Amino acid sequence: MNWRGTKMLPLILLSHIALSFAIPAPLCDVNKIGITDGFYTVTDGGHVGSVVEYTCPEGTYPYPVHARECFPNGQWTEDNVEAKCKDNSGHKIGGGIRVEKDGLMNIFIVIDTSKRIGPRNFKTAKDISEVFIEKMASFDIVPRYAVISYASYVKPIVRLSEYESTDAEKVIERIKKFKYSEHDDKQGKNTRGALMEVHRMMSLEYVRNDTEFMKTRNIILLMTDGRHNMGGDPTVEIKRIRELLDIRKNNNREEFLDIYVFGLGDDISHAEIFDIASKKDPARHVFKMRSIDDMKEVFDHILVDSEILQTCGLAREPDEEHELQEQFPWIAKISIIRRSSEEKCKGSIVSRDFVLTAAHCFHLDEELHSIDIRVGENRFKVKTLYRHPKYKPLGKLDKKVDKSFDYDLALIQLDRKIEFSRTIRPICLPCTSGTSWALKKNRDTMTCSDHEKTLLPSDEEKAMFVAEERSRSLEWKDVLIKRGDKRRSCLEATKKIDKFKDIPDIKDLITDNFLCTGGTEPEVDPPTCKGDAGGPLIVKYKQRFIQVGVISWGPINSCVGPKRGRDPVSPLSRDFHTDLFHMVDWLKEKVPELEFLA
Ligand SMILES: *[C@@H]1O[C@H](CO)[C@@H](O)[C@H](O)[C@H]1NC(C)=O
C-alpha cells in the first residue's frame, strides 16, 4: 500500500529535514525484517518512516516486537531483536482489563484533536470512545471516567472528580457534543501535557481518599498518531503516573495501570506509541485503528475473560467470524432417549450447576439416565431433576382442562459443574442481583417489580427466542409479548379453537402464570415448534440478555417437526411461556446462589 502520496511529502521532509536534504535518506534493510513462523507487511519499501507490521498464525502472537518503523538513521526500531511467533497459551494473564464485580476503576480517555489527526480520525476517536464506554457499561462494574482532548493545549471534557463521571450515558453524550473545532490552536500536539492532566486528576483522587485510590485500577486510552511536537517527552509523565500509583519492580502493582494506545491515521509514529503504551507481554497495548470495526479485535485482546465469564446475560453480537455458540452461550440442548423415540427440548444455563427448562419435557417417571444435556461440545447427565411442585398436568380435569401446563418449569441439576467460557455462560434471571447489575439502575434499592417494569414496560414488548431449524444451526426469532389489554386476545383466540371450546373458564387453561406471544397482530410472530420447548424467552436490555419466560406450549401446531411451516401462521396461533416473574419463590429456594432480591 502506498499511503504516502505526494501530498504527504512536505510534512515528512519537514520532520526529517536535516537528513533529507543533506544526504539522501538511507534505506532500512528490508531483508532484515522477517519473522519466524509469521507474516509481515511493509509499507514504503524501507524508506524512512516505513512501517513493518507482524501477523502470526492463529493461536500465536508476535513477540517481542509487534511492529517496526524505519528510522532516519537507516535502522529499524528494535532491530537487534528477532521477531518470533509465540504460543498464545497463557496469553492475557499478564495484562488486560480485569473486570471484577464491584471493582474500582478509573478510565481516562485521551483524544488527540490536533490538525495532523484531522476531522475524520477525530470522529473515529469519538466513535471508539463511545463503543468502549458502552462495552464497559455492559459489565458489572461502574468505572469513573475522565475525557481529555488535546492539541497545543489540553482541554478536559469530563473531569474524574465530577459527579457525572460515573454516568456512562452522560459521558458519551458529552463526548458526542464535543467538536473538532473547539480547539483553536491545532498546530501543536502536546501529548505530554495531556498525560500531565491525567496525572493531575489522579493526584486529586489520591488526596481525596488515598486508601481507595490505591485500590483502583487505572486505564488510559490514548488515541493519537504519535509524533508529539511540543511539551516534551510524554514518557516522563508516564513515569510520574507510575510513581503516584507506587508501581515498582516486583511489588505486584502493575495491574493498577494499563495504558493503551490506539494509533489513528495513516502516518503513525510506531516508535512513539510503543514507548507510551504499557509493556506487559504478551498482552497487547498498541492497536492500529483503521475504523470502528477494529474495536472487536481490540476487545478480544484487552478484556481478561475469566473474570467476566460469570457475568450473566452476555453474548457476542452475531457476525460471521464467531462461532454460533458464542451468540447463544447459555443454550443447553436436552435430549431424552426413550425406548422407541427421542424427544428434544431446550434449556438455559442459569448457574454452574443448573439448567432451567420446561417440566413437560419429561415423563413423570422419567429415567434420569435417559436424559442427555449438551452445552457447547460438552455432554452432561442429570444429578437431580426438580419439577415445580405445582406442575400437575392432570390437575385440572375437573375444570375440563385435559392437560394443564400451569407451572411448566423444571430445573436440572447437572452431574458436574459447568466450566464457563466464551461459548458457555449463564443467562440472567429476573429478580436476581445479576439482573440488577445488568439494568444498571439504582442497583441497591431495586425490587423485583422494578425489574418487571424495566424489562416489560409496555403491552407489546419485544422479545426473542432461539430456534433450531436445521440441526446444530441456532437462530434468533423476534416476537412480541402481549400483556395487559393486548393479552386478552390470546385468551379469546384460544377459546375459539375447537378442542378448547368446552372449557368453561379459559383462565383455567391460560393462567396468569403465562406470558403470551404469537399470532398475526400487529405483526406475524414466528411460532415456536416442538424442539423449542423449555428454551428461554429473552428480553435484550442494552447489551444484556435476560430470560423472562420458558417456552411451554401452543394451542396450534404450526410446525412440521422442528420447522416452522410454510403455511401462513393462523391468526389463532399463540405461544405460551412460563412467566419467570411468577416463579421467583421456587427458583430462590432451589438456586439461592443467584442472590434473588429480598
Ligand atoms: C476511603 O475509602 C474507604 C473505602 O475504600 C472508606 O472505607 C474510607 O472511610 C474512606 N476514607 C475517607 C477518609 O473518606
XYZ file of C-alpha atoms and ligand atoms in Angstrom:
612
model
C 0.000 0.000 0.000
C 1.415 3.350 -0.943
C -0.171 5.548 1.643
C 2.412 8.197 1.483
C 1.382 10.085 -1.620
C 2.887 13.280 -2.872
C 0.527 15.294 -0.734
C 2.162 13.999 2.423
C 5.664 14.663 1.219
C 6.206 18.179 2.580
C 5.324 17.019 6.065
C 7.790 14.206 6.039
C 10.515 16.377 4.659
C 9.815 18.829 7.415
C 10.195 16.315 10.169
C 13.404 14.878 8.815
C 14.646 17.986 7.125
C 18.275 17.766 8.049
C 18.782 14.284 6.755
C 16.509 14.592 3.783
C 18.414 17.472 2.285
C 21.935 16.985 3.480
C 22.361 13.425 2.281
C 19.933 11.067 0.591
C 17.924 9.342 3.313
C 19.290 5.852 3.845
C 17.093 2.862 3.298
C 16.336 0.381 6.049
C 17.202 -3.136 5.014
C 14.006 -4.957 4.072
C 15.846 -8.264 4.215
C 16.199 -7.881 7.971
C 12.564 -7.735 8.978
C 11.346 -11.310 8.688
C 9.525 -13.102 11.438
C 9.959 -16.737 12.339
C 6.736 -18.631 11.545
C 4.775 -15.470 10.765
C 3.970 -12.926 8.087
C 4.656 -9.261 7.712
C 3.596 -6.306 5.630
C 5.880 -3.423 4.937
C 4.858 -0.013 3.688
C 7.022 2.245 1.570
C 9.747 -0.270 0.783
C 12.148 0.529 3.597
C 12.283 4.301 3.241
C 12.414 6.429 6.344
C 9.071 6.128 8.158
C 8.367 2.817 6.515
C 6.378 0.529 8.811
C 6.518 -3.225 9.261
C 3.592 -4.991 10.868
C 3.705 -8.588 12.006
C 0.943 -11.133 11.926
C 1.129 -14.614 13.367
C -0.902 -17.730 12.737
C -3.932 -18.431 14.900
C -3.042 -19.217 18.489
C 0.252 -17.311 18.389
C 1.285 -13.695 18.604
C 4.335 -11.682 17.529
C 6.979 -11.438 20.217
C 8.855 -9.429 21.419
C 8.108 -6.915 18.668
C 4.711 -6.341 17.097
C 5.865 -3.768 14.556
C 8.897 -1.783 13.449
C 9.489 1.611 11.952
C 12.368 2.736 9.768
C 14.324 5.498 11.498
C 16.198 8.282 9.717
C 19.471 6.612 10.694
C 18.583 3.696 8.410
C 17.753 1.318 11.228
C 14.558 -0.437 12.141
C 13.254 0.016 15.661
C 14.440 -2.796 17.882
C 16.465 -4.203 15.011
C 18.688 -6.046 17.448
C 15.844 -8.352 18.449
C 14.433 -11.065 16.291
C 10.664 -11.268 15.883
C 9.040 -14.612 16.510
C 5.578 -16.020 16.783
C 4.974 -17.115 20.308
C 2.442 -19.574 21.624
C -0.716 -17.955 22.850
C -1.363 -20.232 25.799
C -1.334 -18.235 28.960
C -1.983 -15.102 26.939
C -3.774 -12.314 28.775
C -2.536 -13.325 32.177
C -0.013 -10.528 32.294
C -2.219 -7.601 31.422
C -5.544 -6.595 30.097
C -8.597 -5.087 31.636
C -9.672 -7.149 34.564
C -13.352 -6.708 35.161
C -14.125 -7.595 38.732
C -17.579 -7.317 40.096
C -17.772 -4.122 42.116
C -14.088 -3.440 41.337
C -12.892 0.157 41.346
C -11.724 1.522 38.023
C -10.754 4.887 36.556
C -10.792 5.193 32.790
C -9.008 8.103 31.141
C -9.880 8.673 27.522
C -7.343 10.964 25.902
C -8.104 12.201 22.410
C -5.652 13.878 20.070
C -7.511 16.744 18.374
C -4.536 18.260 16.568
C -4.524 19.383 12.984
C -2.453 16.402 11.973
C -5.156 13.983 13.160
C -7.806 15.606 11.001
C -11.568 15.609 11.438
C -12.110 12.109 10.109
C -9.782 10.431 12.603
C -11.156 12.658 15.338
C -14.607 11.300 14.552
C -13.256 7.750 14.665
C -11.708 8.504 18.076
C -15.075 9.695 19.365
C -16.808 6.600 17.999
C -14.184 4.373 19.584
C -14.717 6.109 22.945
C -18.428 5.532 22.719
C -18.133 1.852 21.860
C -15.550 1.399 24.588
C -17.703 3.031 27.268
C -20.752 1.063 26.197
C -18.800 -2.153 26.382
C -17.536 -1.370 29.879
C -21.072 -0.423 30.886
C -22.271 -3.886 29.945
C -20.202 -5.439 32.740
C -20.874 -5.467 36.431
C -18.658 -2.505 37.257
C -19.190 1.219 37.464
C -15.991 2.885 36.281
C -15.244 6.544 36.788
C -14.436 8.303 33.506
C -12.310 11.244 32.530
C -12.164 12.514 28.975
C -9.386 14.799 27.824
C -8.839 16.380 24.441
C -5.578 17.957 23.402
C -3.737 19.770 20.647
C -1.382 22.605 21.658
C -3.457 22.970 24.798
C -5.234 20.476 26.938
C -8.979 20.594 27.356
C -10.727 18.376 29.880
C -14.141 17.342 28.559
C -15.150 15.266 31.576
C -13.253 15.508 34.851
C -12.723 12.472 37.020
C -13.904 14.374 40.091
C -17.269 15.302 38.598
C -20.484 13.767 39.768
C -21.349 12.721 36.203
C -18.076 10.876 35.698
C -19.692 7.581 36.706
C -22.695 8.043 34.434
C -21.718 6.281 31.203
C -24.604 7.732 29.218
C -23.808 11.291 30.260
C -20.138 10.807 29.466
C -20.984 9.517 25.984
C -23.338 12.437 25.467
C -20.626 14.924 26.322
C -18.102 13.252 24.038
C -20.621 13.355 21.209
C -21.198 17.061 21.775
C -17.507 17.876 21.725
C -16.452 19.277 18.355
C -13.212 19.140 16.455
C -13.371 22.904 16.082
C -13.324 23.505 19.845
C -9.531 23.619 19.902
C -8.452 26.909 18.327
C -4.787 26.168 18.050
C -4.405 22.830 16.394
C -0.823 23.122 15.126
C 0.627 21.715 18.291
C 0.411 18.204 19.676
C 1.174 18.304 23.367
C 0.902 14.660 24.338
C 2.880 15.180 27.495
C 0.517 17.964 28.545
C -2.438 15.639 28.142
C -0.802 12.952 30.275
C 0.087 15.614 32.811
C -3.627 16.335 33.098
C -4.237 12.624 33.722
C -1.622 12.756 36.467
C -3.241 15.838 37.948
C -6.681 14.212 38.050
C -5.190 11.110 39.639
C -3.438 13.232 42.272
C -6.745 14.828 43.225
C -8.225 11.375 43.694
C -5.262 10.416 45.809
C -5.773 13.425 48.021
C -9.496 12.751 48.304
C -9.007 9.225 49.613
C -5.628 7.586 49.239
C -6.730 4.170 50.536
C -9.412 3.967 47.913
C -7.216 5.369 45.164
C -4.539 2.752 45.748
C -7.160 0.036 45.276
C -8.393 1.486 41.993
C -7.293 0.176 38.613
C -6.447 2.857 36.075
C -6.897 2.525 32.348
C -5.560 5.159 29.988
C -6.807 5.050 26.437
C -4.723 7.366 24.285
C -5.849 7.937 20.725
C -3.233 9.598 18.579
C -0.858 9.159 15.678
C 2.138 9.726 17.968
C 4.502 12.437 16.730
C 4.139 14.983 19.522
C 5.697 18.311 18.593
C 5.613 20.265 21.838
C 5.559 19.869 25.592
C 8.473 17.449 25.680
C 8.774 13.716 26.080
C 5.410 12.172 27.028
C 7.024 9.165 28.711
C 8.282 11.428 31.500
C 4.655 11.805 32.560
C 4.118 8.049 32.459
C 6.952 7.665 34.941
C 5.270 10.167 37.259
C 1.965 8.344 36.980
C 3.680 5.074 37.849
C 5.291 6.709 40.861
C 1.968 8.065 42.051
C 0.480 4.585 41.776
C 3.520 3.169 43.536
C 4.256 0.760 40.711
C 7.731 -0.626 41.153
C 9.555 -3.700 40.045
C 8.400 -6.736 41.971
C 5.742 -5.090 44.095
C 2.878 -6.577 42.069
C 1.165 -3.294 41.346
C 1.449 -3.381 37.539
C -2.180 -4.441 37.367
C -3.232 -0.983 38.573
C -2.203 0.712 35.344
C -2.820 -0.197 31.721
C -2.003 2.310 29.024
C -3.493 1.502 25.653
C -2.536 3.486 22.608
C -4.811 3.372 19.615
C -2.917 4.544 16.561
C -5.053 6.673 14.279
C -4.411 7.746 10.715
C -2.084 6.556 8.002
C 1.059 8.121 9.323
C 1.585 6.782 12.811
C 4.804 7.036 14.755
C 5.032 3.472 15.912
C 8.135 4.214 17.913
C 6.378 6.860 19.958
C 3.176 4.984 20.608
C 5.051 1.832 21.615
C 7.064 3.960 24.027
C 3.967 5.290 25.741
C 1.928 2.086 25.857
C 2.228 -0.401 28.713
C 4.656 -3.202 28.134
C 3.172 -6.334 29.575
C 3.999 -9.038 27.110
C 2.197 -10.957 25.891
C -0.828 -8.693 26.422
C -1.125 -6.177 23.617
C -1.416 -2.481 24.387
C -0.961 -0.949 20.949
C -3.575 -1.130 18.229
C -3.731 0.429 14.836
C -7.280 1.631 14.318
C -8.434 1.966 10.753
C -12.076 2.195 11.646
C -14.533 1.433 14.374
C -14.720 -2.152 13.117
C -11.302 -2.776 14.631
C -12.817 -2.487 18.115
C -13.974 -6.099 18.015
C -10.389 -7.278 17.749
C -9.343 -4.840 20.451
C -11.858 -6.205 22.946
C -10.790 -9.749 22.136
C -7.289 -8.802 23.214
C -7.757 -6.475 26.127
C -10.562 -7.932 28.189
C -9.468 -10.541 30.652
C -12.092 -13.162 30.226
C -12.038 -15.247 33.328
C -13.471 -12.505 35.484
C -16.257 -11.673 33.105
C -17.419 -15.182 32.464
C -19.779 -15.463 35.378
C -21.468 -12.217 34.436
C -24.921 -13.257 33.323
C -26.556 -12.454 30.022
C -23.539 -11.525 27.939
C -23.086 -12.758 24.398
C -21.344 -11.815 21.239
C -23.111 -9.848 18.625
C -23.727 -12.005 15.626
C -21.037 -11.817 12.985
C -19.505 -14.180 10.528
C -16.278 -14.801 12.326
C -17.595 -16.017 15.606
C -18.989 -19.383 16.217
C -22.674 -19.738 16.525
C -22.374 -20.903 20.089
C -20.907 -17.527 21.113
C -24.172 -15.863 20.161
C -26.182 -18.291 22.276
C -23.772 -19.222 25.061
C -26.493 -20.083 27.575
C -28.445 -22.532 25.418
C -28.491 -26.152 26.547
C -29.793 -28.894 24.271
C -31.693 -31.603 26.032
C -32.496 -34.963 24.544
C -34.475 -37.686 26.203
C -33.935 -41.081 24.699
C -36.823 -43.418 25.304
C -37.394 -46.964 24.155
C -38.892 -46.026 20.818
C -38.335 -42.338 20.417
C -36.157 -39.382 21.130
C -37.611 -36.179 22.482
C -35.790 -32.890 22.156
C -36.065 -29.813 24.323
C -34.013 -26.740 25.058
C -32.918 -25.265 28.321
C -30.953 -22.296 29.590
C -27.852 -22.235 31.736
C -28.587 -20.278 34.900
C -25.605 -21.248 37.060
C -22.675 -23.639 37.094
C -24.951 -26.387 38.380
C -28.375 -25.722 36.915
C -30.198 -25.719 33.598
C -33.700 -24.265 33.545
C -36.273 -25.884 31.265
C -39.909 -26.947 30.982
C -41.349 -29.679 33.191
C -43.459 -31.153 30.373
C -40.306 -32.267 28.529
C -40.086 -35.190 30.948
C -42.404 -38.031 31.836
C -43.355 -38.100 35.473
C -41.464 -41.364 35.851
C -38.567 -40.433 33.570
C -35.400 -42.458 33.972
C -32.742 -39.870 34.680
C -30.037 -41.743 32.779
C -32.041 -41.413 29.576
C -31.642 -37.620 29.705
C -28.675 -36.161 27.904
C -27.724 -32.476 28.119
C -25.395 -30.817 25.688
C -23.790 -27.470 26.378
C -21.491 -26.415 23.576
C -19.466 -29.530 22.886
C -19.805 -30.876 26.421
C -22.231 -33.548 27.494
C -23.785 -33.791 30.919
C -26.030 -36.195 32.760
C -28.652 -35.369 35.345
C -27.890 -35.469 39.030
C -31.339 -34.357 40.130
C -34.417 -33.282 38.227
C -36.638 -30.818 40.045
C -40.115 -30.115 38.711
C -42.115 -27.237 40.053
C -44.242 -28.835 42.786
C -47.372 -27.164 41.425
C -46.903 -28.616 37.935
C -49.819 -31.064 37.699
C -50.705 -31.910 34.080
C -53.839 -33.778 35.115
C -54.705 -31.473 37.977
C -57.489 -29.589 36.205
C -59.569 -32.362 34.704
C -62.493 -31.154 36.782
C -62.171 -27.794 35.008
C -62.266 -29.618 31.651
C -58.609 -28.951 31.024
C -57.231 -32.224 29.613
C -53.653 -31.247 30.070
C -52.571 -28.364 32.247
C -49.234 -26.607 31.626
C -49.541 -24.359 34.650
C -46.156 -24.125 36.435
C -44.447 -25.820 33.494
C -40.973 -25.374 34.907
C -38.084 -27.676 35.795
C -34.531 -27.313 36.997
C -31.916 -29.863 36.060
C -29.031 -30.175 38.449
C -26.138 -31.458 36.343
C -23.862 -34.306 37.305
C -20.886 -31.933 37.403
C -20.210 -28.219 37.298
C -20.229 -26.334 34.016
C -16.987 -24.607 33.220
C -17.806 -21.179 31.833
C -16.031 -19.901 28.755
C -16.641 -17.556 25.861
C -19.077 -20.038 24.423
C -20.697 -21.245 27.628
C -22.062 -18.797 30.165
C -25.220 -18.110 32.178
C -28.248 -16.045 31.235
C -29.753 -13.513 33.678
C -32.928 -14.396 35.569
C -35.448 -11.819 36.806
C -35.220 -10.599 40.380
C -31.590 -11.617 40.831
C -28.672 -9.378 41.706
C -27.181 -10.267 38.311
C -30.116 -8.616 36.580
C -29.941 -5.598 38.877
C -26.365 -5.158 37.682
C -27.384 -5.642 34.074
C -30.076 -2.992 34.337
C -27.629 -0.568 35.947
C -30.284 1.417 37.709
C -30.442 2.237 41.412
C -28.814 -1.060 41.990
C -29.084 -1.102 45.737
C -32.757 -0.267 46.002
C -34.144 -2.152 43.002
C -37.002 -4.519 43.634
C -38.391 -7.422 41.684
C -41.252 -5.317 40.399
C -38.741 -2.666 39.237
C -37.171 -5.405 37.122
C -40.526 -6.235 35.638
C -41.330 -2.585 34.918
C -37.956 -2.079 33.277
C -37.934 -5.248 31.202
C -41.608 -5.371 30.268
C -42.727 -1.755 30.306
C -45.364 -1.888 27.575
C -48.296 -4.003 26.419
C -46.329 -5.161 23.397
C -42.777 -5.856 24.346
C -40.048 -7.059 22.003
C -38.576 -10.402 22.973
C -36.820 -13.272 21.271
C -36.375 -16.970 21.427
C -33.826 -19.307 19.928
C -34.899 -21.710 17.217
C -33.124 -24.662 15.719
C -34.492 -25.128 12.229
C -31.752 -27.285 10.900
C -29.684 -29.490 13.106
C -26.995 -27.584 15.017
C -27.958 -24.279 13.477
C -29.457 -21.901 16.003
C -31.082 -18.623 15.116
C -32.923 -15.746 16.767
C -36.670 -15.316 16.312
C -38.251 -11.990 17.224
C -41.665 -11.952 18.850
C -43.853 -9.566 20.820
C -45.006 -10.340 24.336
C -48.649 -9.352 24.627
C -49.543 -8.025 28.027
C -52.304 -6.042 29.657
C -55.140 -5.381 27.199
C -53.240 -6.994 24.354
C -53.120 -10.260 26.231
C -56.882 -10.579 26.190
C -56.786 -11.552 22.506
C -54.565 -14.512 23.421
C -57.348 -15.898 25.601
C -60.070 -15.086 23.103
C -58.233 -16.657 20.176
C -57.509 -19.833 22.107
C -61.106 -20.124 23.218
C -62.153 -20.225 19.549
C -60.170 -23.374 18.927
C -62.336 -26.489 18.796
C -60.586 -28.594 21.368
C -60.783 -25.860 23.992
C -64.394 -24.846 23.339
C -65.741 -26.847 26.265
C -63.546 -25.227 28.875
C -65.920 -23.008 30.892
C -63.215 -20.616 32.061
C -60.303 -20.282 29.645
C -58.268 -18.824 32.506
C -58.021 -22.314 33.931
C -56.036 -23.207 30.825
C -54.198 -19.931 30.332
C -53.493 -18.884 33.881
C -51.775 -15.683 34.853
C -48.537 -17.642 35.024
C -48.128 -17.483 31.237
C -46.594 -14.855 29.031
C -48.187 -14.798 25.593
C -46.536 -14.306 22.197
C -47.586 -15.277 18.683
C -50.482 -14.551 16.390
C -50.549 -12.221 13.434
C -51.246 -8.877 15.090
C -49.662 -6.330 14.986
C -47.073 -8.449 13.184
C -46.803 -12.105 12.398
C -44.748 -13.694 15.167
C -42.808 -16.807 14.215
C -44.397 -19.681 16.155
C -42.449 -21.916 18.487
C -42.048 -25.545 17.434
C -41.710 -28.799 19.266
C -37.942 -28.819 19.864
C -38.003 -25.222 21.142
C -39.866 -26.112 24.334
C -38.007 -25.431 27.554
C -35.879 -22.782 25.866
C -35.683 -19.203 27.085
C -37.892 -16.290 26.107
C -35.459 -13.417 26.279
C -35.596 -9.648 26.558
C -32.497 -7.796 25.446
C -31.661 -4.785 27.571
C -28.763 -2.755 26.160
C -26.035 -5.352 25.693
C -27.501 -7.873 28.113
C -29.858 -10.807 27.739
C -32.434 -11.510 30.448
C -34.715 -14.503 30.394
C -38.313 -13.659 31.237
C -40.063 -16.884 30.273
C -39.687 -20.567 29.463
C -41.255 -21.766 26.217
C -44.136 -24.035 27.227
C -46.956 -24.751 24.803
C -49.156 -23.539 21.955
C -52.749 -24.420 21.077
C -51.988 -24.843 17.356
C -49.040 -26.698 15.927
C -47.794 -24.591 13.021
C -44.688 -26.658 12.512
C -43.569 -29.715 10.658
C -41.193 -31.293 13.128
C -38.796 -28.546 14.145
C -39.512 -26.492 11.023
C -41.785 -23.510 11.039
C -44.448 -24.374 8.471
C -44.619 -22.996 5.010
C -48.309 -22.356 5.592
C -49.158 -18.905 6.844
C -49.426 -18.586 10.616
C -53.026 -18.900 11.773
C -54.491 -15.794 13.428
C -55.499 -18.114 16.284
C -51.946 -19.345 16.819
C -50.337 -18.345 20.104
C -47.400 -19.408 22.228
C -47.403 -19.551 25.982
C -44.351 -19.236 28.181
C -43.995 -19.820 31.896
C -43.624 -16.323 33.361
C -40.472 -16.329 35.479
C -41.603 -13.296 37.445
C -44.238 -15.616 38.911
C -41.778 -18.403 39.688
C -39.274 -16.495 41.789
C -40.067 -18.148 45.128
C -39.344 -21.618 43.838
C -36.209 -20.554 41.919
C -34.929 -18.770 45.009
C -35.360 -21.940 47.035
C -33.521 -24.132 44.517
C -30.767 -21.802 43.299
C -30.038 -19.427 46.185
C -26.573 -18.681 44.808
C -28.203 -16.412 42.223
C -28.842 -13.909 45.014
C -32.509 -13.260 44.479
C -33.755 -9.911 45.691
C -35.444 -9.921 49.048
C -11.825 5.967 51.909
O -12.487 4.926 51.231
C -12.701 3.753 52.017
C -13.346 2.722 51.113
O -12.464 2.280 50.162
C -13.561 4.072 53.194
O -13.735 2.908 53.998
C -12.921 5.178 53.995
O -13.775 5.553 55.031
C -12.619 6.385 53.126
N -11.879 7.367 53.859
C -12.200 8.630 53.921
C -11.298 9.500 54.682
O -13.195 9.075 53.348
